[in-house]
XYZ file of C-alpha atoms in Angstrom:
464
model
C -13.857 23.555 9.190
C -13.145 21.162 12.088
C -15.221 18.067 11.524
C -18.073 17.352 13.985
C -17.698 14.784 16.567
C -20.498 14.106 18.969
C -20.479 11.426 20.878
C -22.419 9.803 23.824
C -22.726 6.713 25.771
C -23.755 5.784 28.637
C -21.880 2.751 29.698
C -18.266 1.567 28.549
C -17.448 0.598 24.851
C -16.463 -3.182 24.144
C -13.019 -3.650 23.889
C -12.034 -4.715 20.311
C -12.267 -7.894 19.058
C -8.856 -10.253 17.518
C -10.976 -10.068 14.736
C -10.786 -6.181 13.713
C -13.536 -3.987 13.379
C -15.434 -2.568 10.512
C -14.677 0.746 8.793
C -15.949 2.747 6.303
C -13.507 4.667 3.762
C -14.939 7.922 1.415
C -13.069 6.807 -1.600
C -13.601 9.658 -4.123
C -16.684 12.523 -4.429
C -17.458 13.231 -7.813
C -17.444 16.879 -7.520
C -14.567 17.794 -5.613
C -12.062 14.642 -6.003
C -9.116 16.763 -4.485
C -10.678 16.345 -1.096
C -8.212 13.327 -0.107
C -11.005 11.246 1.555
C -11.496 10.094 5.482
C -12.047 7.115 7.265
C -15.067 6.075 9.919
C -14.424 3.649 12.491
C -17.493 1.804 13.113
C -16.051 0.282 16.235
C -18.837 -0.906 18.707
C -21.592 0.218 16.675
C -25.286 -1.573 15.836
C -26.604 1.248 13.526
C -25.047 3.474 10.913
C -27.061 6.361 9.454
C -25.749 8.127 6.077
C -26.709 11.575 5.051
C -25.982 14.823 3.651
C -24.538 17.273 6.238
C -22.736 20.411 5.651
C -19.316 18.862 6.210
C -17.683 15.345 7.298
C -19.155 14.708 10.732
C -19.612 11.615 12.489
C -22.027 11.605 15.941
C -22.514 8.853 18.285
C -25.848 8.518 20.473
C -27.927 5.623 22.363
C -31.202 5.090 21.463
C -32.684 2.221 23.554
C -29.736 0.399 24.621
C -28.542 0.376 20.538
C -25.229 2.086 19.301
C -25.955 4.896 16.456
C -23.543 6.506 14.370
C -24.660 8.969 11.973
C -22.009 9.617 9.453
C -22.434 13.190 7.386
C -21.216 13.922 4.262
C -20.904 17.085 2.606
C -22.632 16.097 -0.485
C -25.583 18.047 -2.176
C -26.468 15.150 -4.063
C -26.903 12.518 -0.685
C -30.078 12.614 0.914
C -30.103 13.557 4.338
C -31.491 10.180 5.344
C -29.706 8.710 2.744
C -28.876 5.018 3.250
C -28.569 2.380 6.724
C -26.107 0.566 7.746
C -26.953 -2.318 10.759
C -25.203 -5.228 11.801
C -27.393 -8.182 11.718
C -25.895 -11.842 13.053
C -22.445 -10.623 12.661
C -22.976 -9.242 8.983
C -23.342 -5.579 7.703
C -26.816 -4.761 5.908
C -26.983 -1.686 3.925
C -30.480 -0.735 3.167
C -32.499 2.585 0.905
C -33.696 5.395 3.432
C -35.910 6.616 0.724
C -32.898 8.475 -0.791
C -33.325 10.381 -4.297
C -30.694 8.889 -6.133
C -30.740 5.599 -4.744
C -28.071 3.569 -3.517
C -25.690 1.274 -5.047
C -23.296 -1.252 -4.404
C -20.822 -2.458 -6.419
C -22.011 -0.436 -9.268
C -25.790 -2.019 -8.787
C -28.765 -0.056 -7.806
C -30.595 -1.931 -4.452
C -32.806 -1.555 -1.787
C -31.146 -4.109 0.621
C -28.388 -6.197 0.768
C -25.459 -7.502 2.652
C -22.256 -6.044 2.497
C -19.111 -7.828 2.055
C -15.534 -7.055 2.413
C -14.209 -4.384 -0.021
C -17.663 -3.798 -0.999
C -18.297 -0.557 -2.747
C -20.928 2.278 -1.648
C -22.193 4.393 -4.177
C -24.698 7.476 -2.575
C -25.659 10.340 -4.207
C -22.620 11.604 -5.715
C -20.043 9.714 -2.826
C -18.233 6.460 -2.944
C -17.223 4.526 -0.132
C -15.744 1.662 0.480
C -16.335 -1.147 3.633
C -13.946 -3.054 5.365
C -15.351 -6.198 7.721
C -12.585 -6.168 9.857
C -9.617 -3.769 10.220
C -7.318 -2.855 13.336
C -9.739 -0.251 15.462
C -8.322 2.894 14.694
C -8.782 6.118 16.674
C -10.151 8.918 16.197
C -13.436 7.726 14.957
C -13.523 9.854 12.308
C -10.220 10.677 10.459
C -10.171 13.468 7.934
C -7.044 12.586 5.273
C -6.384 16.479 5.751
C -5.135 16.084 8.723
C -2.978 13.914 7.928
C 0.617 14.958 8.598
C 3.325 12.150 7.008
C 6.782 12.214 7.932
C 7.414 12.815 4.093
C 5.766 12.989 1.038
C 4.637 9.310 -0.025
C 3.783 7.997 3.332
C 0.523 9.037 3.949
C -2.337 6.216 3.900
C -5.384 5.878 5.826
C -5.541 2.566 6.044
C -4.492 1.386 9.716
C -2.541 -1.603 8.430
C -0.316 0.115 6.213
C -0.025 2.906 8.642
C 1.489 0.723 11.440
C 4.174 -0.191 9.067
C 4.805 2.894 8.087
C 5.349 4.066 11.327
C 7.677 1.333 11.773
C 9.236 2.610 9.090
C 9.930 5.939 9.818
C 11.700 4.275 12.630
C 14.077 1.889 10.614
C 14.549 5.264 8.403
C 16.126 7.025 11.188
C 18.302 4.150 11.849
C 21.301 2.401 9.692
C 19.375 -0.550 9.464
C 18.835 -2.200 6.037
C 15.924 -1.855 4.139
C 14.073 -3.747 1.478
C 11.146 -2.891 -0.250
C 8.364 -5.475 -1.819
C 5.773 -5.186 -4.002
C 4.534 -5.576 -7.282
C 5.346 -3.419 -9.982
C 3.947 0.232 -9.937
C 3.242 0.101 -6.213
C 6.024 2.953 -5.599
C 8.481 1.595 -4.193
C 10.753 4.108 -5.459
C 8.449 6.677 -3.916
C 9.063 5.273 -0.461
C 12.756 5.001 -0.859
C 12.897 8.571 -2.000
C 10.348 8.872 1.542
C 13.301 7.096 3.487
C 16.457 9.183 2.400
C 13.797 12.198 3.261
C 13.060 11.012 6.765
C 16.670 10.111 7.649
C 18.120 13.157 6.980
C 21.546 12.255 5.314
C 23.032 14.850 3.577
C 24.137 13.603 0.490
C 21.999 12.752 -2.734
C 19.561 10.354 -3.473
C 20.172 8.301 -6.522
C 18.113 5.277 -8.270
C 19.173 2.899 -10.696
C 16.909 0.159 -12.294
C 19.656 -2.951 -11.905
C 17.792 -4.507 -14.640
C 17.898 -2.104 -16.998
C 21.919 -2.329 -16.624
C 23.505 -4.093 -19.354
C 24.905 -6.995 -17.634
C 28.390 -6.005 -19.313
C 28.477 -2.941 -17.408
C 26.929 -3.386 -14.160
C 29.967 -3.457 -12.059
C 31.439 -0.458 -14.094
C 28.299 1.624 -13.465
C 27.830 0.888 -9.770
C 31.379 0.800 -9.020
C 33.195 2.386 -11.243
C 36.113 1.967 -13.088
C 40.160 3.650 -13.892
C 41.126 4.914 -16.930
C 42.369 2.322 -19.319
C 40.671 -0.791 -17.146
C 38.722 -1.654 -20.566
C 38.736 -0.459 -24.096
C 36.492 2.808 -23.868
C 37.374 3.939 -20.312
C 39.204 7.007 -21.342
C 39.401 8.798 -17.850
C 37.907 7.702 -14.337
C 34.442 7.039 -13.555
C 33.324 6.915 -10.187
C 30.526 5.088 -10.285
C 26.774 4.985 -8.908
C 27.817 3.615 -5.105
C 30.751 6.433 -4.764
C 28.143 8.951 -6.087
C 25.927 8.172 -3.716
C 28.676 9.516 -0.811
C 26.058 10.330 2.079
C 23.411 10.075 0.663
C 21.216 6.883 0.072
C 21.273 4.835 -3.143
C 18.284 2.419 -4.142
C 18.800 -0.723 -6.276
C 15.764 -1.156 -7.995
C 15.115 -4.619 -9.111
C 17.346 -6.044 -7.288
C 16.375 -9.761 -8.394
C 18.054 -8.789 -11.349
C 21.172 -8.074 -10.782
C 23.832 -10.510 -12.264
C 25.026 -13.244 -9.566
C 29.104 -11.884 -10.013
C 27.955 -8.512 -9.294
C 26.245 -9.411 -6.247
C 29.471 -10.370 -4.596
C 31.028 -7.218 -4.968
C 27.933 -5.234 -3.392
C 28.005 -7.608 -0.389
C 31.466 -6.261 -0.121
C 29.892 -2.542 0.038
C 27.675 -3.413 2.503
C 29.940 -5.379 4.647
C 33.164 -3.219 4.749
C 31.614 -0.065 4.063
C 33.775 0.034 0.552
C 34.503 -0.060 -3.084
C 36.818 -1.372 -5.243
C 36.041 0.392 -8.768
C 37.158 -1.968 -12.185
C 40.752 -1.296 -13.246
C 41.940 -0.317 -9.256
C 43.773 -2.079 -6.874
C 42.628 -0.562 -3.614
C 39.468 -0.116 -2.417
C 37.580 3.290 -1.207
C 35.746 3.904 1.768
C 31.675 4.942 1.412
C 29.808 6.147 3.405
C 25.868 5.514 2.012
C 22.695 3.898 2.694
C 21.502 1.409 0.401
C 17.921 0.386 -0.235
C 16.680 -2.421 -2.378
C 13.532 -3.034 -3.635
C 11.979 -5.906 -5.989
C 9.095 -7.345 -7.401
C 10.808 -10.438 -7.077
C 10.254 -13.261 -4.888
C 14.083 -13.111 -3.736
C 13.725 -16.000 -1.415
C 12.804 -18.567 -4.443
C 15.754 -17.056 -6.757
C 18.253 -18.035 -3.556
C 17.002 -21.637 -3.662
C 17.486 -21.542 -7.363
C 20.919 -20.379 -6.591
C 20.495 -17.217 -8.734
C 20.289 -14.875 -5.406
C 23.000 -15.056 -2.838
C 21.385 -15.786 0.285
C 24.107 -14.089 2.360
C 23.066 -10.784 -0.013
C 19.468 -11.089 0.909
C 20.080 -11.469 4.839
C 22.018 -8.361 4.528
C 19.865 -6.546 2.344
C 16.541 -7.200 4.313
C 17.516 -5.845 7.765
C 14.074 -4.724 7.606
C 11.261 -5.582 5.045
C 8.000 -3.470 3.865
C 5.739 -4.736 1.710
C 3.746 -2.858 -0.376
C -0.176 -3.730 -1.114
C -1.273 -3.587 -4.911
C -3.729 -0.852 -5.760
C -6.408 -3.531 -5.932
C -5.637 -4.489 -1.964
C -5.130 -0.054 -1.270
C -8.487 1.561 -2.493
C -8.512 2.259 1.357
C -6.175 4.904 -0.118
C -7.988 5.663 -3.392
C -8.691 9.118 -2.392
C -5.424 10.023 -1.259
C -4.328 8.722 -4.173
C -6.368 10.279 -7.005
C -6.039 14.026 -5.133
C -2.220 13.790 -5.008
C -2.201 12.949 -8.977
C -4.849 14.989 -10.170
C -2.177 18.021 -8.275
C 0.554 16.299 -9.719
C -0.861 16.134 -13.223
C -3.234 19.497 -13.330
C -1.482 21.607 -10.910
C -3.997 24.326 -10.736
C -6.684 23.901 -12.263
C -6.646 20.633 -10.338
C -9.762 22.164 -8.628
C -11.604 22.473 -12.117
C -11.776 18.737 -12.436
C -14.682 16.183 -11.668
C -15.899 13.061 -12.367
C -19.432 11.688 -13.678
C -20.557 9.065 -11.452
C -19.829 6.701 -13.997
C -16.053 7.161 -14.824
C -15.778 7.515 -10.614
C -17.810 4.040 -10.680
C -15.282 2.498 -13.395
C -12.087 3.569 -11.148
C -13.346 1.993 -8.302
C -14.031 -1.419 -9.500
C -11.500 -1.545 -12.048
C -8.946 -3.922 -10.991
C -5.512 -1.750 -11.576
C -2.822 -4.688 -12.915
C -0.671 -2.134 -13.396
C -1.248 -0.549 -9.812
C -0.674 3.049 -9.607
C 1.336 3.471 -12.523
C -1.375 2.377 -14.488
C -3.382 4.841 -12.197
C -1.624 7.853 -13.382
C -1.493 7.224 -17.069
C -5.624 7.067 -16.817
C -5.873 10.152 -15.224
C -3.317 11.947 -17.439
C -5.280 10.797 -20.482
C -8.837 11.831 -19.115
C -7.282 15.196 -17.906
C -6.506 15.955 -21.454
C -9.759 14.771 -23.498
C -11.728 16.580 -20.487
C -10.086 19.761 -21.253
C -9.325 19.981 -17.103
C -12.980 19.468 -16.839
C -15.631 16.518 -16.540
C -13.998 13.392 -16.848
C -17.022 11.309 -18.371
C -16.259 7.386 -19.003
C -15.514 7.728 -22.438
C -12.290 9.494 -21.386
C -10.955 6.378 -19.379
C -9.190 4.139 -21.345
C -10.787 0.916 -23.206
C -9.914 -1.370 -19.981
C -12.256 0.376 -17.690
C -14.840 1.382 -19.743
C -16.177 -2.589 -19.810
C -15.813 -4.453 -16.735
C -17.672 -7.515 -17.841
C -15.373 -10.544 -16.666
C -14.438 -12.890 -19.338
C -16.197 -16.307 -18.880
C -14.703 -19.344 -17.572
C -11.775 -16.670 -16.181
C -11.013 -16.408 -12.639
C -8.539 -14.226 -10.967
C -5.209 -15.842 -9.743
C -4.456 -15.465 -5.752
C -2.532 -12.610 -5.464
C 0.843 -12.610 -3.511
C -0.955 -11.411 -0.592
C -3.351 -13.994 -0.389
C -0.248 -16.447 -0.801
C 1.331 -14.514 2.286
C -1.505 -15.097 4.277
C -2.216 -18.426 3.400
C 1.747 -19.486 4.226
C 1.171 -17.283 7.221
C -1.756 -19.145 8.688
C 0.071 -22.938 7.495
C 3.223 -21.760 9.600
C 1.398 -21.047 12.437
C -0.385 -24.208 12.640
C 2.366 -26.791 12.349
C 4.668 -24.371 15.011
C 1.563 -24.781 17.258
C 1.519 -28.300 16.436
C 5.594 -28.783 16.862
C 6.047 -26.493 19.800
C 8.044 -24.482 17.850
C 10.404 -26.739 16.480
C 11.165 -24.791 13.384
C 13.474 -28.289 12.190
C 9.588 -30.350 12.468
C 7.947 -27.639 10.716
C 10.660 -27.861 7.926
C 10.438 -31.187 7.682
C 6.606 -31.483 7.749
C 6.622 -28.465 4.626
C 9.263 -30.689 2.988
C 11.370 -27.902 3.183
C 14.827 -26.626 4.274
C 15.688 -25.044 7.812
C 17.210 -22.268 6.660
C 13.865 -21.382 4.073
C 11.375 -21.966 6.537
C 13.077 -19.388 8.995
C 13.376 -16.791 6.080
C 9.750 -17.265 5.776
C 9.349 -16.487 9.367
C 11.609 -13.710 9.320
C 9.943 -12.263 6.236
C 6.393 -12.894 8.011
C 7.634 -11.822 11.490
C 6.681 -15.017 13.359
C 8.720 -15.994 16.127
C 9.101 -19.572 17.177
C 10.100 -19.473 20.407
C 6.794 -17.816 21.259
C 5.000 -21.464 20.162
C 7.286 -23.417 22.431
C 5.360 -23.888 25.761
């Protein structure tokens, strides 16, 4: 069923702010957690109703000069006045509408309180989560159904990731270099596999782990090797790269691949050839290559362990890829595609009590979605495809009680942002002298403009 949209006004809407705009996300419903979720741009609004409706719907109105949304949600267990939303000196205050179940935040049953970014909505049987300030995104009300990804891996709902993406469906199509960050179990791999897809070369798509090559045998296995180069090579090999004729090959891990064999795949990239162990002329290849790490590549090339000549050729363009903890935009998404993946089927059969759904929502995810999957596969079984209760979530989620005295360290994220933000300020402050921002960081030229190649800051634009 097409989702309702009614909306009304009767004088223009305010443009966006710099500052973004809050959203609301429907993260998982307990009873049908295949439905992929949606996302509700709040955008110019002073009210937010939440109720039970008979499917997603979102309908704008004026009621004495004030901005109402109403946001429905198919839910027999919401209220039809279920919960408030209203924006009150620039903050977001979520109050009871007299609901039957109650409404909870952050796993906490309350009648009022303030909502805060990546807050988490519990109503009736739905879980939501709020964003203070994202992009504006349009439409208003975006159903994950509809979404329609250029290949399988690259669907989000979050309008930050989704403007990469785009951009990288772009770069796909292209012969530009690619080079994929983020922490381990983000799927990286997934995206690579998502980049051969989109740009449509012929030939296979192959991915090897460079740091689960013995460092004996890297060069052999990526490039090959002749018959009788070394004791053991008893006919010709051709190797990973030349197997890869085509197609696209991704270097996983690529912060780990032994400094001699990182000359020889500069080679590859920069004369489009390979010269397998044992030969004496090289081969012409045609093939994409993608890297990806978890790595922070630029601090291994000022440690001298990553060539830095590599790296500039490796990161023609860079994505990086949010933790789970920094995605649950995408939770829903998420949890649909791998309760398919994992049930097939009787996929459909399975639901969640609202507090296992409550336990994957706040859990933290170290492990990202790796650690994701390996949940679900576990609770699938002891559920017998049917009610996953909490006691069929692993040990880690099943107490979320911090420890004391512990706090979280900043994740690489907030270390982005923060070296973001100092950039800015000193090019502002030099005019865009990248040499007096180097020297004010106590750093090298050459780092400081990898940093603002990684972060995509141009200096020139700070020069007045």
């Amino acid at each position: 069923m097409e989702p309702a949209r009614t909306i009304s006004r009767t004088d223009e809407r305010t443009p966006p702010t710099a500052a973004g705009q809050p959203h609301l996300f429907l993260t998982l419903r307990c009873d049908r957690p295949v439905e992929p979720g949606a996302r509700f741009c709040l955008d110019d609004a002073d009210v937010v109703t939440i109720g039970r409706a008979d499917s997603l719907s979102i309908e704008r109105r004026e009621e004495d000069r004030v901005t109402v949304l109403r946001i429905g949600i198919p839910d027999p267990r919401m209220s039809s006045a279920h919960a408030r939303l209203q924006s009150v000196l620039g903050s977001w205050v979520v109050e009871d509408a007299g609901s039957k179940n109650g409404t909870w935040l952050n796993g906490k049953q309350v009648k009022s309180a303030t909502l805060a970014d990546g807050a988490v909505l519990e109503l009736g049987h739905s879980f939501l989560l709020y964003r203070q300030a994202l992009p504006a995104s349009n439409p208003e009300l975006l159903d994950a159904r509809e979404l329609r990804p250029a290949a399988p891996g690259l669907a989000t709902l979050s309008p930050v990731l989704g403007a990469q993406l785009e951009r990288l469906v772009l770069m796909a199509r292209s012969g530009v270099p690619i080079l994929i960050r983020g922490e381990t179990g983000t799927g990286k791999e997934v995206i690579a596999s998502a980049i051969h897809h989109v740009s449509g070369r012929p030939g296979p798509f192959l991915a090897v782990n460079c740091g689960a090559l013995p460092a004996t045998l890297v060069e052999s296995e990526l490039f090959g090797y002749r018959k009788g180069a070394f004791s053991g090579a008893t006919e010709d090999r051709p190797g990973l790269v030349r197997s890869s004729e085509k197609g696209t090959l991704l270097l996983d891990e690529i912060g780990d691949l032994p400094f001699p064999a990182q000359a020889a795949l500069l080679r590859v990239l920069q004369e489009g050839e390979v010269l397998a162990v044992g030969a004496t002329h090289p081969v012409k290849v045609d093939l994409r290559v993608i890297a990806s790490t978890h790595r922070d590549l630029d601090a291994l090339v000022d440690e001298e362990r990553f060539r830095s000549d590599l790296l500039a050729r490796l990161s023609g363009f860079t994505l990086s890829l949010p933790p789970l903890r920094e995605r649950r935009e995408d939770f829903g998404l998420l949890i649909a595609a791998l309760l398919r993946k994992l049930a097939g089927e009787a996929a459909d059969g399975v639901t969640f009590s609202p507090e296992a759904a409550r336990a994957l929502l706040l859990h933290t995810w170290p492990l990202n979605v790796r650690e994701l999957e390996k949940c679900l596969s576990g609770a699938i079984v002891l559920s017998r495809e049917g009610r996953i209760e909490l006691e069929h979530l692993p040990s880690s989620l099943q107490s979320r009680e911090p420890q004391a005295g512990t706090t979280p360290p900043p994740s690489k994220q907030d270390k982005e942002r923060s070296r973001h933000e100092n950039l800015v300020a000193l090019l502002r402050q030099h005019g865009g002298n990248v040499t007096a921002v180097a020297r004010a960081m106590g750093k090298g030229r050459t780092q400081v403009q990898r940093w603002l190649r990684r972060l995509g800051i141009d200096p020139l634009s700070f020069r007045s």
